[in-house]
Coordinates of C-alpha atoms and ligand atoms in Angstrom, one line a residue:
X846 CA -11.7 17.7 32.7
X847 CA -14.7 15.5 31.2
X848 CA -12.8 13.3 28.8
X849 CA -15.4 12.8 25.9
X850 CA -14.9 9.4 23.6
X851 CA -14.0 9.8 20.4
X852 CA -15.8 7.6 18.4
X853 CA -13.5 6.6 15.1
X854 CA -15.6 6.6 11.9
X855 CA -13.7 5.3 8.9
X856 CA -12.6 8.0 6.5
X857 CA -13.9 7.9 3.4
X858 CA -11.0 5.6 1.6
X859 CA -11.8 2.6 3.5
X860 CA -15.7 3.1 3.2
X861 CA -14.9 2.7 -0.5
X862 CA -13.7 -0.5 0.0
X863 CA -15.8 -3.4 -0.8
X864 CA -17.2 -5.5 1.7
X865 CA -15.5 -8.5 3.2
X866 CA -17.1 -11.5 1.1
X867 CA -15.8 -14.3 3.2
X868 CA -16.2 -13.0 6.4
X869 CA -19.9 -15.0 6.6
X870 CA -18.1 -18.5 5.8
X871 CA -15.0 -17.4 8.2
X872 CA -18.2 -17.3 11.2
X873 CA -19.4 -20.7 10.1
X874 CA -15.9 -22.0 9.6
X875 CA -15.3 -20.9 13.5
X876 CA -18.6 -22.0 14.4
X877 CA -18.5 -25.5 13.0
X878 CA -14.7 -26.3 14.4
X879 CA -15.6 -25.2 17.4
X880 CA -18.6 -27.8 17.3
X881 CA -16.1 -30.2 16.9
X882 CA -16.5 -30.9 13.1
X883 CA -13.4 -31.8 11.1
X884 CA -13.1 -28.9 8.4
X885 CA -11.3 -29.5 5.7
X886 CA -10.4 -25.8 4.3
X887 CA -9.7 -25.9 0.8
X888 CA -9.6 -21.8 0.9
X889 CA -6.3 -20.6 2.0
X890 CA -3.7 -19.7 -0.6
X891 CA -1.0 -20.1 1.7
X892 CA 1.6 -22.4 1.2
X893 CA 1.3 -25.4 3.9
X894 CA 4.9 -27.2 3.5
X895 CA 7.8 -25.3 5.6
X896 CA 10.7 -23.2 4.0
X897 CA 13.4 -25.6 3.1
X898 CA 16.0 -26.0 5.6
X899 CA 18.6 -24.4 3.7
X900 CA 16.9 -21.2 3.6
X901 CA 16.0 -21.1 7.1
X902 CA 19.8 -22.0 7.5
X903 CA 20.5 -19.1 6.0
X904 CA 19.0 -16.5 7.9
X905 CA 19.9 -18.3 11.3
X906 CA 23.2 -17.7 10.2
X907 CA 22.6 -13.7 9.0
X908 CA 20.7 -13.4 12.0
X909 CA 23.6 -13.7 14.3
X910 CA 25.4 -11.0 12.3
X911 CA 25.0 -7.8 14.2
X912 CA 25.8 -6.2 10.7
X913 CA 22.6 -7.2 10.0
X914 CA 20.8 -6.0 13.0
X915 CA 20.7 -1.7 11.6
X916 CA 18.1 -0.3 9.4
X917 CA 18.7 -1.8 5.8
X918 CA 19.4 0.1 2.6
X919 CA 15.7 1.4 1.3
X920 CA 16.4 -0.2 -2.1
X921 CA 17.7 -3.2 -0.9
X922 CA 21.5 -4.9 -0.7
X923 CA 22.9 -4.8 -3.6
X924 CA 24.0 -8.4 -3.7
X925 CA 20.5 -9.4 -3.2
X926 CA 19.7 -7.3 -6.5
X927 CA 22.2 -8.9 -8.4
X928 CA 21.2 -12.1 -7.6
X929 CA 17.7 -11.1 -8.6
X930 CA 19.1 -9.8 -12.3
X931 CA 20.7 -13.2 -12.4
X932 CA 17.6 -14.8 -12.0
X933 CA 15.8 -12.8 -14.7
X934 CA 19.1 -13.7 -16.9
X935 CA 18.9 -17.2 -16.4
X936 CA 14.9 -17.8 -16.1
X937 CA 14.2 -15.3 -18.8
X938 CA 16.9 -14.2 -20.9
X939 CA 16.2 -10.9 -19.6
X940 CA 19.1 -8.6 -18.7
X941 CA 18.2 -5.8 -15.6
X942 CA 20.6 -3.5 -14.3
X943 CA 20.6 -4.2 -10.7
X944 CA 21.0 -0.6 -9.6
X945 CA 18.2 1.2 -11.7
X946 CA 16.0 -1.8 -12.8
X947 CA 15.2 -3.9 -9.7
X948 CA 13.6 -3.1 -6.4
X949 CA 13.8 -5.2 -3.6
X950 CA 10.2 -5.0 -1.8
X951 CA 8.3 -6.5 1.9
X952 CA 6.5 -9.0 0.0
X953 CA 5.3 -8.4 -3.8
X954 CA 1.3 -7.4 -2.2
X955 CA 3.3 -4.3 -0.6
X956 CA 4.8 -3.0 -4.2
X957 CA 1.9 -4.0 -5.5
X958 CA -0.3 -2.1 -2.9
X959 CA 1.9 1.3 -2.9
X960 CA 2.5 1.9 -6.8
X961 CA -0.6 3.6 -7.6
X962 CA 0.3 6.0 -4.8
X963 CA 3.5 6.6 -7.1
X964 CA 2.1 6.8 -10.5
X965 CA -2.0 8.3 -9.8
X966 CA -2.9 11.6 -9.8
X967 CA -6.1 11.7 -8.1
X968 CA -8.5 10.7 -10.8
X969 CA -6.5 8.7 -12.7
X970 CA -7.7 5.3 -14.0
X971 CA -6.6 2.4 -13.4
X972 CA -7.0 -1.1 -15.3
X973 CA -7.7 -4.1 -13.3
X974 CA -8.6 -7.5 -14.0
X975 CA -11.9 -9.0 -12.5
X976 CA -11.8 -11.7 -10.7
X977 CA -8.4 -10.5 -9.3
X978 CA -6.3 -10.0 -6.2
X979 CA -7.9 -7.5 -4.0
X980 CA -5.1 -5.0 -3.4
X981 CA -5.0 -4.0 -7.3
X982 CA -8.3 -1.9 -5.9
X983 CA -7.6 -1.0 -2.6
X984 CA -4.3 0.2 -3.8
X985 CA -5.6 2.6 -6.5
X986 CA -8.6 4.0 -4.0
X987 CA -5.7 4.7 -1.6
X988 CA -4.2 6.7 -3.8
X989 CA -7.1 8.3 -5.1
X990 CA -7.8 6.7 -8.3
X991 CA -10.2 5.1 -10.2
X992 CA -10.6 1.3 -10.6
X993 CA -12.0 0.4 -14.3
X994 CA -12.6 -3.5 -14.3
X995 CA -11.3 -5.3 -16.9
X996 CA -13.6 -8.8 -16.7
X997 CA -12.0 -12.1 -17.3
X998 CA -14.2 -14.5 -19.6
X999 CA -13.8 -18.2 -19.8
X1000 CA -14.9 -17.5 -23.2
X1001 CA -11.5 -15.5 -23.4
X1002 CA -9.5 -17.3 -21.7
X1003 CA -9.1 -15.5 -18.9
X1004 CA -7.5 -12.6 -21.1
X1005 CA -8.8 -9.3 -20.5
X1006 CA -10.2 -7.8 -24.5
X1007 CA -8.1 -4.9 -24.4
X1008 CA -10.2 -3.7 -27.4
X1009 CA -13.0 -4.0 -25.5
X1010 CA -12.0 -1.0 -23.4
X1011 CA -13.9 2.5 -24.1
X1012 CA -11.3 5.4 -25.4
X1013 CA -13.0 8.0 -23.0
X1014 CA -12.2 5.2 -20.1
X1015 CA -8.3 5.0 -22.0
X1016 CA -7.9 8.7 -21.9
X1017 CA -8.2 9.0 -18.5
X1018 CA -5.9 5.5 -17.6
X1019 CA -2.0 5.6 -16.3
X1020 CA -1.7 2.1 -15.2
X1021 CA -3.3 -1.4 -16.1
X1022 CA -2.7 -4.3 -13.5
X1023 CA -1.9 -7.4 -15.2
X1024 CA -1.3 -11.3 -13.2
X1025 CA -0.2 -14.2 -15.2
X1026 CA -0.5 -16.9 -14.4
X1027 CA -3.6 -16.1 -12.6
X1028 CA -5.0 -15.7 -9.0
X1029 CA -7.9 -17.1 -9.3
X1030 CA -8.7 -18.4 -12.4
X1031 CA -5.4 -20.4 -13.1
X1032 CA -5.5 -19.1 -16.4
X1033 CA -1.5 -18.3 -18.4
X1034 CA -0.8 -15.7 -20.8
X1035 CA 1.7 -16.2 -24.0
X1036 CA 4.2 -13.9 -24.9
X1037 CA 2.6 -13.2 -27.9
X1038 CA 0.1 -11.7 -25.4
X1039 CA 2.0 -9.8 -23.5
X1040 CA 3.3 -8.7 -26.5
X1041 CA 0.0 -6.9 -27.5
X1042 CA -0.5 -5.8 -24.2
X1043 CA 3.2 -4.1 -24.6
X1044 CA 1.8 -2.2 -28.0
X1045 CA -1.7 -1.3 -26.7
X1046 CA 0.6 0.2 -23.4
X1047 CA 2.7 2.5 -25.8
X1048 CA -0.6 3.5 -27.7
X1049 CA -2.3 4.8 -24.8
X1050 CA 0.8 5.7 -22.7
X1051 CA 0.4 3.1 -19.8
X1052 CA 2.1 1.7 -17.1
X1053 CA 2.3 -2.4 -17.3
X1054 CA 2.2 -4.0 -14.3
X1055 CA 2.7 -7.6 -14.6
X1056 CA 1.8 -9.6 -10.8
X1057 CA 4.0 -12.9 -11.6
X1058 CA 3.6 -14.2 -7.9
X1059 CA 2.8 -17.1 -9.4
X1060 CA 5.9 -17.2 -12.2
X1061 CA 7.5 -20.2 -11.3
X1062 CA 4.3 -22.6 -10.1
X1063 CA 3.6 -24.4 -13.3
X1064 CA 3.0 -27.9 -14.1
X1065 CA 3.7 -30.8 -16.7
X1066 CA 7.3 -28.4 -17.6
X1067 CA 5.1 -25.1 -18.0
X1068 CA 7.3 -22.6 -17.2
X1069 CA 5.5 -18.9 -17.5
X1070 CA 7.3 -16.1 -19.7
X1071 CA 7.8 -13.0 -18.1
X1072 CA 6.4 -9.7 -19.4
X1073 CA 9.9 -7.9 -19.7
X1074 CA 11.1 -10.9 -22.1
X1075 CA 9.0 -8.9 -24.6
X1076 CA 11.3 -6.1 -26.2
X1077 CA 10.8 -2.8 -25.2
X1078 CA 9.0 -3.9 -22.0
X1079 CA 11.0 -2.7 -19.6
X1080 CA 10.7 1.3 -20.8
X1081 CA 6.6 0.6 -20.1
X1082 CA 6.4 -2.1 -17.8
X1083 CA 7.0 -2.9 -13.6
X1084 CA 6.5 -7.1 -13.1
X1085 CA 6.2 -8.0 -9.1
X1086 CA 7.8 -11.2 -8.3
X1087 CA 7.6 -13.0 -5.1
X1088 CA 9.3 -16.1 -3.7
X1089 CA 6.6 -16.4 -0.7
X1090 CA 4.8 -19.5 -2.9
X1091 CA 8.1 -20.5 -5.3
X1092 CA 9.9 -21.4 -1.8
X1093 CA 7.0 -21.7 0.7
X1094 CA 8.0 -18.1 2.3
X1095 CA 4.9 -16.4 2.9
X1096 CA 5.3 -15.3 6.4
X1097 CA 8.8 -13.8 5.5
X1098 CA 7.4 -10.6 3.4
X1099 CA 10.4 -10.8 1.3
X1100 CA 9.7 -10.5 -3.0
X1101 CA 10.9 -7.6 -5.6
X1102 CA 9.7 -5.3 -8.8
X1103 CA 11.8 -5.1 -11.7
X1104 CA 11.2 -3.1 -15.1
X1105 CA 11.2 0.6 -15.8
X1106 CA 13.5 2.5 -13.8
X1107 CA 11.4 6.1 -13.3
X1108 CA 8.6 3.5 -12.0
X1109 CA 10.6 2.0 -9.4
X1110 CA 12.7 5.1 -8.2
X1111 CA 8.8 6.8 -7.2
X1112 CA 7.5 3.5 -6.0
X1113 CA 11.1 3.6 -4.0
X1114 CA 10.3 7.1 -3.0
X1115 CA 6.9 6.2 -1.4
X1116 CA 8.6 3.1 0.3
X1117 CA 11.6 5.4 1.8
X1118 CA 8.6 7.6 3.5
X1119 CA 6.8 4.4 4.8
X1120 CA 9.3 1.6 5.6
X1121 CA 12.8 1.5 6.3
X1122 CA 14.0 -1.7 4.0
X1123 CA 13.7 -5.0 4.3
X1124 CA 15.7 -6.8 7.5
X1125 CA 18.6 -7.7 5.7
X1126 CA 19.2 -11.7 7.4
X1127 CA 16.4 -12.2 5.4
X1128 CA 17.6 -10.1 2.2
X1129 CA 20.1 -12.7 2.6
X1130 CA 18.3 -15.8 2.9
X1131 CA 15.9 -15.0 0.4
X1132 CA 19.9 -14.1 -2.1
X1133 CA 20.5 -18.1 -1.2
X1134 CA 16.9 -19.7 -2.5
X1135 CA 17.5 -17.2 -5.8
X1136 CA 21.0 -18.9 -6.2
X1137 CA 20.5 -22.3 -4.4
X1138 CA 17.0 -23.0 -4.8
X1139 CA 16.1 -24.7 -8.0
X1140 CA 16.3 -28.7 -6.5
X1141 CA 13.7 -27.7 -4.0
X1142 CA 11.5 -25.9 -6.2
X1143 CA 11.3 -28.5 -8.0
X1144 CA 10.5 -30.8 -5.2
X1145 CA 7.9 -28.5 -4.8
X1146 CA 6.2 -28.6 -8.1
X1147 CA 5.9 -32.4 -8.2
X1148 CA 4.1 -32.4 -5.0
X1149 CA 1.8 -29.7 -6.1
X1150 CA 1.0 -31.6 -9.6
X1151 CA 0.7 -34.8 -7.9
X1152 CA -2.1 -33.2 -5.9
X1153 CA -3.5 -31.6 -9.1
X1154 CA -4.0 -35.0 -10.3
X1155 CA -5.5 -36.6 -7.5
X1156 CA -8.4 -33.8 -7.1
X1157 CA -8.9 -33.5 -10.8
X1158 CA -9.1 -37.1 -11.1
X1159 CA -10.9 -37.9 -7.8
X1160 CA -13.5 -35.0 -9.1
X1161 CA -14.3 -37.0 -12.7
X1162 CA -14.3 -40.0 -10.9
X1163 CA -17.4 -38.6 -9.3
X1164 CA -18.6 -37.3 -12.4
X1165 CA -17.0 -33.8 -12.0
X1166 CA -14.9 -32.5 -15.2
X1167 CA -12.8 -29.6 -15.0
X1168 CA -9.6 -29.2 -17.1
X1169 CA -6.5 -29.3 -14.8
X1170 CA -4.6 -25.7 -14.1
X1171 CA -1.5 -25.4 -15.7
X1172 CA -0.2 -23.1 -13.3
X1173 CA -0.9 -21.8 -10.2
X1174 CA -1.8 -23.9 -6.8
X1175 CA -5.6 -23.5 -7.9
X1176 CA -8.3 -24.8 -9.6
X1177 CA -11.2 -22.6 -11.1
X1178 CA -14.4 -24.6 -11.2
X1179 CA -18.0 -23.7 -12.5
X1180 CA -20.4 -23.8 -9.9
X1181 CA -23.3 -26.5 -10.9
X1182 CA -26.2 -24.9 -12.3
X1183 CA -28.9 -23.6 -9.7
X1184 CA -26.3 -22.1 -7.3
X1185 CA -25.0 -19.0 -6.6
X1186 CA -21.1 -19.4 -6.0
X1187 CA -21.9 -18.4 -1.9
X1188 CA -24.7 -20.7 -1.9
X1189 CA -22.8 -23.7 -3.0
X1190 CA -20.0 -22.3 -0.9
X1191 CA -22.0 -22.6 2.3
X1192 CA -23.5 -26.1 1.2
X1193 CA -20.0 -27.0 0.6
X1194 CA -19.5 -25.9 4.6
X1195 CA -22.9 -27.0 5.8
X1196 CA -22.9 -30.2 4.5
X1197 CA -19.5 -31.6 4.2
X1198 CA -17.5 -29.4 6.6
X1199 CA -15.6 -28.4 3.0
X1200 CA -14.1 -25.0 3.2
X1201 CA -13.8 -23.5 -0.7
X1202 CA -13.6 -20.0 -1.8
X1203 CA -16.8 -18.6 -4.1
X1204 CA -15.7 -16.9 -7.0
X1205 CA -17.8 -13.9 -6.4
X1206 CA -15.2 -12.6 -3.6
X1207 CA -12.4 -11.7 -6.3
X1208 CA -15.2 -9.6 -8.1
X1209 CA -18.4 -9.9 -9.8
X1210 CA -16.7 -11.8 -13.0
X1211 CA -15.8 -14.5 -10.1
X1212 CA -19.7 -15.1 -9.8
X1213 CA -20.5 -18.9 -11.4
X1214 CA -17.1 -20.2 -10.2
X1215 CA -15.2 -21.5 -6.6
X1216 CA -11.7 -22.0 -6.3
X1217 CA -9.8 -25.3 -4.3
X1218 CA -6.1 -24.6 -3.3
X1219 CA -3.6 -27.3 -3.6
X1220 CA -2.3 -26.3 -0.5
X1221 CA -3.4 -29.3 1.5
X1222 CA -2.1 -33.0 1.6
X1223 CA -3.4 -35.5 -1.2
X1224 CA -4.8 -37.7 2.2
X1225 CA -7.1 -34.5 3.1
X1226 CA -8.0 -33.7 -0.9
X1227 CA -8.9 -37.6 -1.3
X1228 CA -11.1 -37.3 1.7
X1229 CA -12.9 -34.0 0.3
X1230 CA -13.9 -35.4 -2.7
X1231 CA -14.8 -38.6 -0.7
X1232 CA -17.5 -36.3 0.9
X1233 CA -18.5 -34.7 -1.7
X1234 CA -18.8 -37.9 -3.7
X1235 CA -21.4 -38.9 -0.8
X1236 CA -23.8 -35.0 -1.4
X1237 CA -26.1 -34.0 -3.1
X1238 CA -24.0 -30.9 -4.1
X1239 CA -22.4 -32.3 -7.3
X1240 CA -23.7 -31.8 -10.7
X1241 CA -25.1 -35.2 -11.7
X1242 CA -27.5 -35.4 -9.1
X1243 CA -29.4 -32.5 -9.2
Ligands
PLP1201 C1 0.2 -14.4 -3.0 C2 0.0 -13.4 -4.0 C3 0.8 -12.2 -4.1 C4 1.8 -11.8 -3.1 O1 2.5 -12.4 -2.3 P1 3.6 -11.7 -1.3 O2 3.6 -12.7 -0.2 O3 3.1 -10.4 -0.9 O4 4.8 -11.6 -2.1 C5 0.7 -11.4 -5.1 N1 -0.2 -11.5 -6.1 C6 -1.1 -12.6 -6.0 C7 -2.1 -12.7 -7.1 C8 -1.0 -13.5 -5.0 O5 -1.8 -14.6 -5.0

């Protein structure tokens, strides 16, 4: 029989997606290491310091446990919850029945990625901030909803203006995506914040969900409030916690949802049709750096503020100001006037073999701003702003 070749045209879910903004600076990335340049790539948000031993320990140790070699429990051991709902007790004040009130998930992207699929009907709006981490909209086209953008102004301080939303837009809306502090801008919201966003949730009967991935990275003592602090959060509100950057465990997919129980028990019921749990040695490691982890989470936050300083420094001593994050591993800079944020981007590559992420790849709000992350050593950062100190790509000489 003549075997014809089936040619594989994307469906029309993915050709919704936007386009992949970085995949021209990836090329020149590739192009210019393999040239033999030394890039420095001030792009990743990916932790570069290794899990602390005592994690790692951990699951060595679970690993060799055949008990833990079967297909987990969906929802997660229940001593790994509990531990969770001690965290929120401790960090927050926040009490969470571990059974109802707290999911265990394969990294916080994955919960984050399947709950429209549990809350949409197709058509449904959903709220999302712009700039903003990409799955928010992937995961609502998936599902067949509709993204409404919510932009983030300086001017605002990175807030989204709720009021600012139109009613025929709200009518329509079943979820609004919320991330403090913020991937990319840096930016932190108050409780007395989230505390509106709680009220304007019960006016026009929304599901909250708070992305605190980056909960515990905060600097100078900062330490972020979480949105179910706020009373009567957890009836309207999901928040996605990770410990991939509090413990440098990104390649482990290991991070958890906690908040209204119907929420979680659909997002659990998509889950239970797509994965099978989460391999428990590393439910169990992930138990220890909840209970154990605080000293090396704190090692962890001086070395990121003592980076902070030297490239926020190391920039005005080049006549570069930009306030310092308070949270987060990143910084949010204006691009100098007379760029776009690729153009300077790829002079940034071109000229200095600099790596840095232009704001217009987390949506069109990101346009007029790049983002360096702290996830590099302070010998490296010195040696970026060295070069740039040395361009023509900095805002005093043009
Ligand atoms: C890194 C990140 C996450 C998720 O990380 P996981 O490794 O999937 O837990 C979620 N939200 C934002 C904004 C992030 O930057």
């Amino acid at each position: 029989m003549q075997k014809k070749i089936i040619r594989f045209e994307p469906p029309e879910r993915l050709k919704q997606l936007p386009p992949y903004l970085f995949a021209e600076i990836d090329r020149k990335k590739r192009e210019l290491i393999a040239k033999g340049r030394d890039v420095i790539d001030l792009g990743v948000g990916d932790p570069d310091l290794p899990t602390p031993d005592f994690i790692v320990e951990a699951l060595s140790e679970a690993a060799k446990d055949p008990k833990n070699h079967r297909y987990a429990l969906d929802t997660g051991m229940p001593v790994f919850r509990e531990s969770i709902a001690d965290f929120f007790q401790k960090r927050f004040r926040a009490r969470l029945d571990p059974a109802e009130e707290i999911l265990p998930l394969i990294g916080s992207k994955e919960g984050i990625a399947h709950l429209p699929l549990a809350i949409l009907n197709s058509g449904d709006v959903a709220l999302i901030p712009d700039p903003g981490y990409p799955p928010y909209r992937s995961g609502t086209l998936f599902a067949g909803g509709v993204p409404y953008f919510m932009p983030l102004l300086e001017s605002n301080d990175f807030l989204p203006d709720l009021g600012a939303i139109p009613s025929d837009i709200l009518k329509k809306a079943k979820l609004i995506y919320m991330n403090y502090p913020n991937n990319p801008t840096s930016a932190v919201a108050s409780k007395a914040f989230f505390e509106d966003v709680i009220d304007f949730a019960y006016e026009h009967q929304l599901l909250v969900a708070q992305d605190a991935a980056y909960c515990e990275v905060g600097y100078e003592g900062y330490e972020a409030p979480s949105i179910l602090e706020i009373e009567g959060a957890k009836e309207i509100a999901v928040e996605f916690h990770s410990l991939s950057k509090t413990f440098n465990m990104t390649g482990w997919r290991v991070g958890f949802a906690a908040g209204n129980t119907e929420a979680l028990a659909l997002l659990a019921k998509v889950k239970s049709n797509v994965d099978s749990g989460i391999f428990q040695a590393i439910q169990w490691a992930a138990k220890k750096a909840l209970d154990e982890g605080e000293r090396a989470h704190q090692a962890l936050l001086k070395i990121y503020q003592k980076r902070r300083d030297t490239l926020v420094q190391g920039f005005r001593n080049i006549g570069w100001n930009f306030a310092p994050p308070p949270a987060t591993f990143y910084c949010w800079i204006p691009v100098p006037p007379g760029y776009t944020s690729a153009e300077l981007a790829l002079q940034f590559l071109e000229q200095m073999s600099i790596v840095v992420t232009p704001g217009n790849g987390f949506g069109p709000h990101g346009e007029g701003y790049f983002r360096i992350s702290l996830t590099i050593s302070e010998t490296r950062l010195e040696e970026a702003v060295g070069r740039i100190a040395k361009s023509h790509t900095h805002p005093h000489k043009k």
